[in-house]
């Protein structure tokens, strides 16, 4: 079975989505995940930075928080990236619309970053698994994949049942060209989801 796949999307794929990608990987590794358990990748809706490295200020945040920036190159978002992803997390609500315009069938697995962060606790509050309708947690690829798909399905159902719409504060502000402290605030917002999401995927 393929690893559970998470796609992080922003506009240029040099600031927000690279921080999200590499910080999520770092938090998964910190919990003992092997690299083949979860595939985290990113892309940008604009595409004009394709092939470029991560923004230096974004890279500093990743490195300061225990992540790895090696080998990163920006990509333009393509429909095939969405097809290959079990969960799509975008920096803004506008980018959710962009993803869904590429692949309408991805609507149920596509969320703006802050919205998923708000809704995830409503699904994981009943852990351990069983009462929340989640498969048992495990450290093999099949277990993590099944748990990840179930988490996305439950968060989507919570969104639908609550009629939850993205809020302005759910967006990750674009820090490009801003001071380091702005990048730090965005990185904090990113890890407000990467840490609980990593725990939800892996914790027993």
Coordinates of C-alpha atoms in Angstrom, one line a residue:
X1 CA 0.0 0.0 0.0
X2 CA 1.3 3.5 -0.8
X3 CA 2.1 5.7 2.1
X4 CA -0.5 8.2 3.4
X5 CA 0.2 11.3 1.3
X6 CA -0.2 15.0 2.4
X7 CA 0.1 17.8 -0.1
X8 CA 0.9 21.3 1.2
X9 CA -0.1 24.2 -1.1
X10 CA 0.6 27.9 -1.1
X11 CA 1.1 30.4 -3.9
X12 CA 4.8 30.3 -4.7
X13 CA 5.9 27.1 -2.9
X14 CA 8.9 28.9 -1.5
X15 CA 7.7 30.1 2.0
X16 CA 4.5 28.7 3.6
X17 CA 4.1 25.3 2.0
X18 CA 7.8 24.4 2.3
X19 CA 7.7 25.3 6.0
X20 CA 4.6 23.2 6.3
X21 CA 6.1 20.3 4.4
X22 CA 9.4 20.2 6.2
X23 CA 8.0 21.0 9.7
X24 CA 5.4 18.2 9.3
X25 CA 8.1 15.8 8.4
X26 CA 10.2 16.9 11.4
X27 CA 7.3 16.4 13.8
X28 CA 6.6 13.0 12.3
X29 CA 10.2 12.0 12.7
X30 CA 10.3 13.3 16.3
X31 CA 7.5 10.8 17.1
X32 CA 9.6 8.0 15.6
X33 CA 8.0 7.7 12.1
X34 CA 10.0 6.1 9.4
X35 CA 10.3 8.1 6.1
X36 CA 8.1 5.6 4.2
X37 CA 5.1 5.9 6.5
X38 CA 3.9 9.4 5.4
X39 CA 4.7 11.1 2.1
X40 CA 4.7 14.9 2.5
X41 CA 5.1 17.1 -0.5
X42 CA 4.2 20.6 -1.7
X43 CA 3.4 22.8 -4.7
X44 CA 2.4 26.4 -5.5
X45 CA -0.6 27.6 -7.4
X46 CA 1.5 30.4 -9.1
X47 CA 4.3 28.3 -10.4
X48 CA 6.7 31.2 -11.2
X49 CA 9.2 30.0 -8.6
X50 CA 9.4 26.4 -9.9
X51 CA 12.8 25.0 -9.5
X52 CA 13.9 27.5 -6.9
X53 CA 15.1 26.7 -3.4
X54 CA 13.2 27.5 -0.3
X55 CA 13.1 31.2 0.7
X56 CA 16.1 31.8 3.1
X57 CA 13.9 33.1 5.9
X58 CA 11.5 30.2 5.7
X59 CA 14.6 27.9 5.7
X60 CA 15.8 29.5 8.9
X61 CA 12.5 28.7 10.6
X62 CA 12.6 25.1 9.5
X63 CA 16.2 24.6 10.7
X64 CA 15.6 26.4 14.0
X65 CA 12.7 24.0 14.7
X66 CA 14.6 20.8 13.9
X67 CA 13.6 20.4 10.2
X68 CA 15.7 19.6 7.1
X69 CA 15.8 21.9 4.1
X70 CA 18.1 19.8 2.0
X71 CA 17.1 19.1 -1.6
X72 CA 14.0 21.3 -1.7
X73 CA 12.9 22.7 -5.0
X74 CA 9.6 24.6 -5.6
X75 CA 7.0 23.1 -7.9
X76 CA 4.0 24.4 -9.8
X77 CA 0.8 22.7 -8.6
X78 CA -0.5 20.1 -11.1
X79 CA -3.6 18.0 -11.1
X80 CA -1.4 14.9 -10.8
X81 CA -0.1 16.2 -7.4
X82 CA -3.7 16.4 -6.1
X83 CA -4.5 12.9 -7.5
X84 CA -1.5 11.5 -5.6
X85 CA -2.6 13.0 -2.2
X86 CA -4.9 11.7 0.5
X87 CA -5.0 15.1 2.3
X88 CA -4.5 18.5 0.7
X89 CA -3.8 21.5 3.0
X90 CA -3.7 25.0 1.6
X91 CA -2.4 28.2 3.0
X92 CA -5.6 30.1 2.0
X93 CA -9.3 29.5 1.2
X94 CA -8.7 30.8 -2.3
X95 CA -6.2 28.1 -2.8
X96 CA -8.8 25.5 -1.8
X97 CA -10.9 26.8 -4.7
X98 CA -7.9 26.5 -7.0
X99 CA -7.3 22.8 -6.0
X100 CA -10.9 21.9 -6.4
X101 CA -11.0 23.6 -9.8
X102 CA -8.3 21.3 -10.9
X103 CA -9.9 18.2 -9.3
X104 CA -13.5 18.6 -8.1
X105 CA -13.4 15.1 -6.6
X106 CA -10.7 16.3 -4.2
X107 CA -13.1 18.7 -2.4
X108 CA -13.7 16.2 0.5
X109 CA -10.0 15.9 1.2
X110 CA -9.0 19.5 0.7
X111 CA -8.9 22.1 3.6
X112 CA -7.5 25.5 4.4
X113 CA -4.7 25.1 7.0
X114 CA -6.4 26.7 10.0
X115 CA -9.7 25.1 9.3
X116 CA -8.3 21.6 9.5
X117 CA -6.4 22.6 12.7
X118 CA -9.7 23.8 14.3
X119 CA -11.7 20.7 13.3
X120 CA -9.1 18.0 14.0
X121 CA -9.5 18.1 17.8
X122 CA -13.3 17.5 17.4
X123 CA -12.3 14.1 15.8
X124 CA -9.4 13.2 18.1
X125 CA -11.0 14.2 21.4
X126 CA -12.4 10.6 21.8
X127 CA -9.0 8.9 21.4
X128 CA -8.0 6.1 21.8
X129 CA -9.4 4.7 18.6
X130 CA -12.8 3.0 18.5
X131 CA -15.0 5.6 20.0
X132 CA -14.1 8.1 17.3
X133 CA -14.4 5.6 14.5
X134 CA -10.6 5.5 13.9
X135 CA -8.6 2.4 13.1
X136 CA -6.0 1.5 15.8
X137 CA -2.8 3.4 15.5
X138 CA 0.3 1.6 14.4
X139 CA 3.8 2.1 13.0
X140 CA 3.4 0.1 9.8
X141 CA 2.4 1.7 6.5
X142 CA -1.0 0.0 6.3
X143 CA -2.0 1.2 9.8
X144 CA -0.9 4.8 9.2
X145 CA -2.6 4.9 5.8
X146 CA -5.9 3.5 7.1
X147 CA -5.8 5.9 10.1
X148 CA -4.9 8.9 7.9
X149 CA -7.7 8.2 5.5
X150 CA -10.2 7.8 8.4
X151 CA -9.0 11.0 10.0
X152 CA -9.6 13.0 6.8
X153 CA -13.0 11.4 6.3
X154 CA -14.0 12.2 9.9
X155 CA -12.8 15.8 9.7
X156 CA -14.7 16.3 6.4
X157 CA -17.8 14.9 8.0
X158 CA -17.3 17.3 11.0
X159 CA -17.0 20.2 8.5
X160 CA -20.2 19.2 6.7
X161 CA -22.2 18.6 9.9
X162 CA -21.2 21.9 11.4
X163 CA -21.6 23.8 8.1
X164 CA -18.1 25.0 8.8
X165 CA -16.8 27.6 6.4
X166 CA -13.2 28.8 6.3
X167 CA -12.6 31.9 8.4
X168 CA -10.2 34.8 7.6
X169 CA -8.0 33.7 10.5
X170 CA -7.7 30.2 9.1
X171 CA -5.5 31.5 6.3
X172 CA -1.7 31.5 6.7
X173 CA -0.5 35.1 6.0
X174 CA 2.0 35.4 3.2
X175 CA 5.3 36.2 4.9
X176 CA 7.3 36.7 1.7
X177 CA 9.4 39.9 2.0
X178 CA 8.5 40.4 5.6
X179 CA 10.8 40.4 8.7
X180 CA 11.9 37.1 10.4
X181 CA 9.4 37.6 13.2
X182 CA 6.5 37.3 10.7
X183 CA 7.9 34.1 9.4
X184 CA 8.1 32.9 13.0
X185 CA 4.5 33.6 13.6
X186 CA 3.5 31.7 10.5
X187 CA 5.7 28.8 11.5
X188 CA 4.0 28.8 14.9
X189 CA 0.6 28.6 13.1
X190 CA 1.9 25.8 10.9
X191 CA 3.1 23.7 13.9
X192 CA -0.3 24.3 15.7
X193 CA -1.4 21.6 13.1
X194 CA 1.7 19.6 12.3
X195 CA 2.1 18.5 15.9
X196 CA -1.4 17.3 16.6
X197 CA -1.8 15.8 13.1
X198 CA 1.5 13.9 13.6
X199 CA 0.2 12.6 17.0
X200 CA -3.2 11.7 15.6
X201 CA -1.6 9.6 12.8
X202 CA 0.9 7.8 15.0
X203 CA -0.1 7.8 18.6
X204 CA -1.5 4.5 20.1

